[in-house]
Coordinates of C-alpha atoms in Angstrom, one line a residue:
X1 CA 163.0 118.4 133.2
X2 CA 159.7 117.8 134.9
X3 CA 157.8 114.3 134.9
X4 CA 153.9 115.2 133.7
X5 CA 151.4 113.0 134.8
X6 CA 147.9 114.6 134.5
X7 CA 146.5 117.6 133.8
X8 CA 147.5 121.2 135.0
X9 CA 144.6 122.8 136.4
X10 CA 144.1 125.4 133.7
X11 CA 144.2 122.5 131.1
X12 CA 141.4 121.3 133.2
X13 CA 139.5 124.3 133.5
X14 CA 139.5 124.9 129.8
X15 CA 138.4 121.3 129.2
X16 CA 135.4 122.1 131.6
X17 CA 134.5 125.0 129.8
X18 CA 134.5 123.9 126.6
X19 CA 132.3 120.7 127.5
X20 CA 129.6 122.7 129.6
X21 CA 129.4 125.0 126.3
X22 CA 128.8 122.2 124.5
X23 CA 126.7 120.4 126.5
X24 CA 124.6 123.6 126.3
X25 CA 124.4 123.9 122.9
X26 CA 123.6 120.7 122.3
X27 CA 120.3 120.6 124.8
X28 CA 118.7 123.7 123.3
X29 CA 119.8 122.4 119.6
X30 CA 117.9 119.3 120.8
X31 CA 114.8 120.9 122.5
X32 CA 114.4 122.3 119.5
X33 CA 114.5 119.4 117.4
X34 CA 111.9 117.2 119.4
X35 CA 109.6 120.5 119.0
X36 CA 109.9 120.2 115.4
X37 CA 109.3 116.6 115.7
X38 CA 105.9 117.2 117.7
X39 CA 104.9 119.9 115.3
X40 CA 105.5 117.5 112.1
X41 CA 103.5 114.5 114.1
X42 CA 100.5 116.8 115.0
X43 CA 100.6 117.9 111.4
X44 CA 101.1 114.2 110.2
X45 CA 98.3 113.7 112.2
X46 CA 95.9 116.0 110.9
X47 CA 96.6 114.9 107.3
X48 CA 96.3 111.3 108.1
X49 CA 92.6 111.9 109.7
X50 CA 91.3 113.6 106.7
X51 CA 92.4 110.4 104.7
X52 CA 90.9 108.2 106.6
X53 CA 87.5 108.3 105.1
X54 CA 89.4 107.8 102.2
X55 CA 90.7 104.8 103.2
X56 CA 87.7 103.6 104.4
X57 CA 86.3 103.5 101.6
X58 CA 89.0 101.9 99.0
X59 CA 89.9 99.3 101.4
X60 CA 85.6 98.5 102.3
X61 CA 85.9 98.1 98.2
X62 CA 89.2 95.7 99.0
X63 CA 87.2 93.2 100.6
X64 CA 84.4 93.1 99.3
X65 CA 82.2 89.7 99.3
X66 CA 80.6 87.4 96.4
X67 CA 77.8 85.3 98.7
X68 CA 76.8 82.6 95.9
X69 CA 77.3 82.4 91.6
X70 CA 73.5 82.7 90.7
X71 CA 72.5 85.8 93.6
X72 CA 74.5 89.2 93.7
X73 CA 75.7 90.5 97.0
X74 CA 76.8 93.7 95.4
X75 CA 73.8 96.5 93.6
X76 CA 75.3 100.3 92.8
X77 CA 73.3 103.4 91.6
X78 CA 74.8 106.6 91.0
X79 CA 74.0 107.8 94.9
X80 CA 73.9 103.8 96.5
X81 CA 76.2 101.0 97.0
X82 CA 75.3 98.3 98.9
X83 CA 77.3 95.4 99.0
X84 CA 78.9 92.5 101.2
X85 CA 82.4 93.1 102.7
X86 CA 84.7 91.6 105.4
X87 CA 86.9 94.9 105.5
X88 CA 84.2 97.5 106.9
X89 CA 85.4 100.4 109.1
X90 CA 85.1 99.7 112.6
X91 CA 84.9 95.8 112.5
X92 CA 86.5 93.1 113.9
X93 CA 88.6 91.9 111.0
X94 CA 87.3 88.6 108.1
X95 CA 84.2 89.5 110.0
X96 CA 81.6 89.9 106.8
X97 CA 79.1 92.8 106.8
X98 CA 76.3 94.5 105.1
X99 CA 77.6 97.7 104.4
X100 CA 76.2 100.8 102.2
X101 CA 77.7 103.8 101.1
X102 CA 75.7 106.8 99.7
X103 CA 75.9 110.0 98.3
X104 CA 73.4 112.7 99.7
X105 CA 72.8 116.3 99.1
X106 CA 71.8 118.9 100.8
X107 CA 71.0 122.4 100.4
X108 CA 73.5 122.7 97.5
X109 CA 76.3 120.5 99.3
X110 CA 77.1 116.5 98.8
X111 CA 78.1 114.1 101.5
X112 CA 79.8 110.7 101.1
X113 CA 78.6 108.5 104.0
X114 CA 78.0 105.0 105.7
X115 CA 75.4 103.3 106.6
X116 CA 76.1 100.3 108.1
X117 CA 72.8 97.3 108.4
X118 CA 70.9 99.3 110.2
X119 CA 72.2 102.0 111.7
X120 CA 72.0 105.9 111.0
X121 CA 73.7 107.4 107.8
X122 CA 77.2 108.6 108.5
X123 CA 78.5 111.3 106.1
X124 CA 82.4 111.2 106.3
X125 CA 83.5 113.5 103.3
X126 CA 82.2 116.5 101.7
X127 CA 82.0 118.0 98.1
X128 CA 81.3 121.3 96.9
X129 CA 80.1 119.9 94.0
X130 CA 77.8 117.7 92.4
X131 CA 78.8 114.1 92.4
X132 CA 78.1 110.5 91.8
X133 CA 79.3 107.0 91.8
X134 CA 80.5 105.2 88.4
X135 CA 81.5 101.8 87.9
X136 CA 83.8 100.1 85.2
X137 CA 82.4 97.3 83.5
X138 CA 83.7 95.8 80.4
X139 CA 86.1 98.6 80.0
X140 CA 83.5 101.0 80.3
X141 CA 82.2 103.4 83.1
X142 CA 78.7 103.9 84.1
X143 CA 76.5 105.0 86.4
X144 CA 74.5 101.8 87.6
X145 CA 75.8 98.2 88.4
X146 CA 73.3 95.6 88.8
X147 CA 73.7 91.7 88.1
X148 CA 72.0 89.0 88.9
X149 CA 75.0 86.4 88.1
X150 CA 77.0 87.5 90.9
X151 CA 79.8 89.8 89.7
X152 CA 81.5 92.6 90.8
X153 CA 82.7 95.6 89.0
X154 CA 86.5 96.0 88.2
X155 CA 86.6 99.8 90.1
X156 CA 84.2 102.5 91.5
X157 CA 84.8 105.9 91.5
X158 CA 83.3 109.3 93.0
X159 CA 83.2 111.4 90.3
X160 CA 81.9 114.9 89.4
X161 CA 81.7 115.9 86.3
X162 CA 85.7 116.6 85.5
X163 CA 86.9 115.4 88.6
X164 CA 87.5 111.6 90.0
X165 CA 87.6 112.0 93.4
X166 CA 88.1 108.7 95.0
X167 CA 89.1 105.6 93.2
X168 CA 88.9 101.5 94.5
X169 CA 89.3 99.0 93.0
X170 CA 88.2 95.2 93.7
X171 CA 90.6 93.2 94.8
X172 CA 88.9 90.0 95.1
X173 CA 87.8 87.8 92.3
X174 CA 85.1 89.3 90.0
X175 CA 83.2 85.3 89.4
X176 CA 81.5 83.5 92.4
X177 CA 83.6 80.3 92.7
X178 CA 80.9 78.1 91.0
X179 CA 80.9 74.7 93.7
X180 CA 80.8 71.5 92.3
X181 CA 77.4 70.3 93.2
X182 CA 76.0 73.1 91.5
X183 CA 76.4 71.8 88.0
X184 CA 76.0 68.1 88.9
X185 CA 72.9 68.9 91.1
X186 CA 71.6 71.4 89.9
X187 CA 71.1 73.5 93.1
X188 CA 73.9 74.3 96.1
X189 CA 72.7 74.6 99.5
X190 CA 75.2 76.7 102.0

């Protein structure tokens, strides 16, 4: 009887085979798979930019800004909203800003766009349709928010007349903080 210590070269040869067919297998089974993977991100990518005016917009609504109790920082009309945020797109973050959004038609088409202080109107979305900016207040919706007491709506929408469209709501609170001196002193200088 014959002492075996390796591998007889045919048992090697079949090992080799066997690995280089897998190997094989495996690189085009994994070409293919980081294709997919780069056709799903591009996609992902695509979908994510047309949110982002949406996101824009709710989180601008996130961080929005009561100034002082007695003066509102925050007026809305059914195509206006200007307000006082910290969370405007394309800002250095906690940085506060005047910041309006508006609705604007033309020629049978409606935009939803920025305007930020100053500067020229941005439209960032676009509606087929007819539509408007609502506000809930006192567990009702309607179409102009003014105060002079400094409050903030609970939400705004972008509605059309069946549709909601966007949705934020206010995350911060709704009062002014009312400071101390105000009601011993009658007045509260910043």
């Amino acid at each position: 009887m014959r002492n075996r210590n390796g591998f007889t070269l045919i048992e090697l040869l079949v090992v080799l085979v066997i690995t280089s067919l897998t190997t094989t297998l495996l690189l085009s089974g994994l070409s293919t798979t980081w294709q997919n993977f780069a056709r799903l991100s591009s996609r992902n990518l695509v979908f994510n930019q047309a949110q982002l005016p949406k996101y824009w917009f709710i989180e601008s609504f996130r961080g929005v800004l009561l100034a002082h109790p007695d003066t509102s920082t925050f007026a809305g009309t059914p195509e206006t909203i200007d307000m006082l945020t910290f969370l405007a797109p394309a800002n250095r973050p906690a940085s506060p800003q005047q910041l309006s959004w508006e609705i604007r038609e033309d020629d049978g088409h409606w935009s939803l766009g920025i305007r930020e202080s100053a500067s020229n109107y941005n439209a960032l979305l676009k509606f087929n349709e007819a539509v408007h900016f609502e506000y809930l207040t006192d567990r009702k919706w309607a179409t102009n928010f003014t105060t002079s007491n400094g409050k903030l709506p609970l939400a705004i929408r972008v509605q059309s007349s069946d549709t909601t469209y966007l949705l934020a709501t206010v995350s911060r609170p709704l009062h002014a903080d009312i400071p101390i001196e105000l009601p011993v002193y009658g007045a509260y200088e910043f």
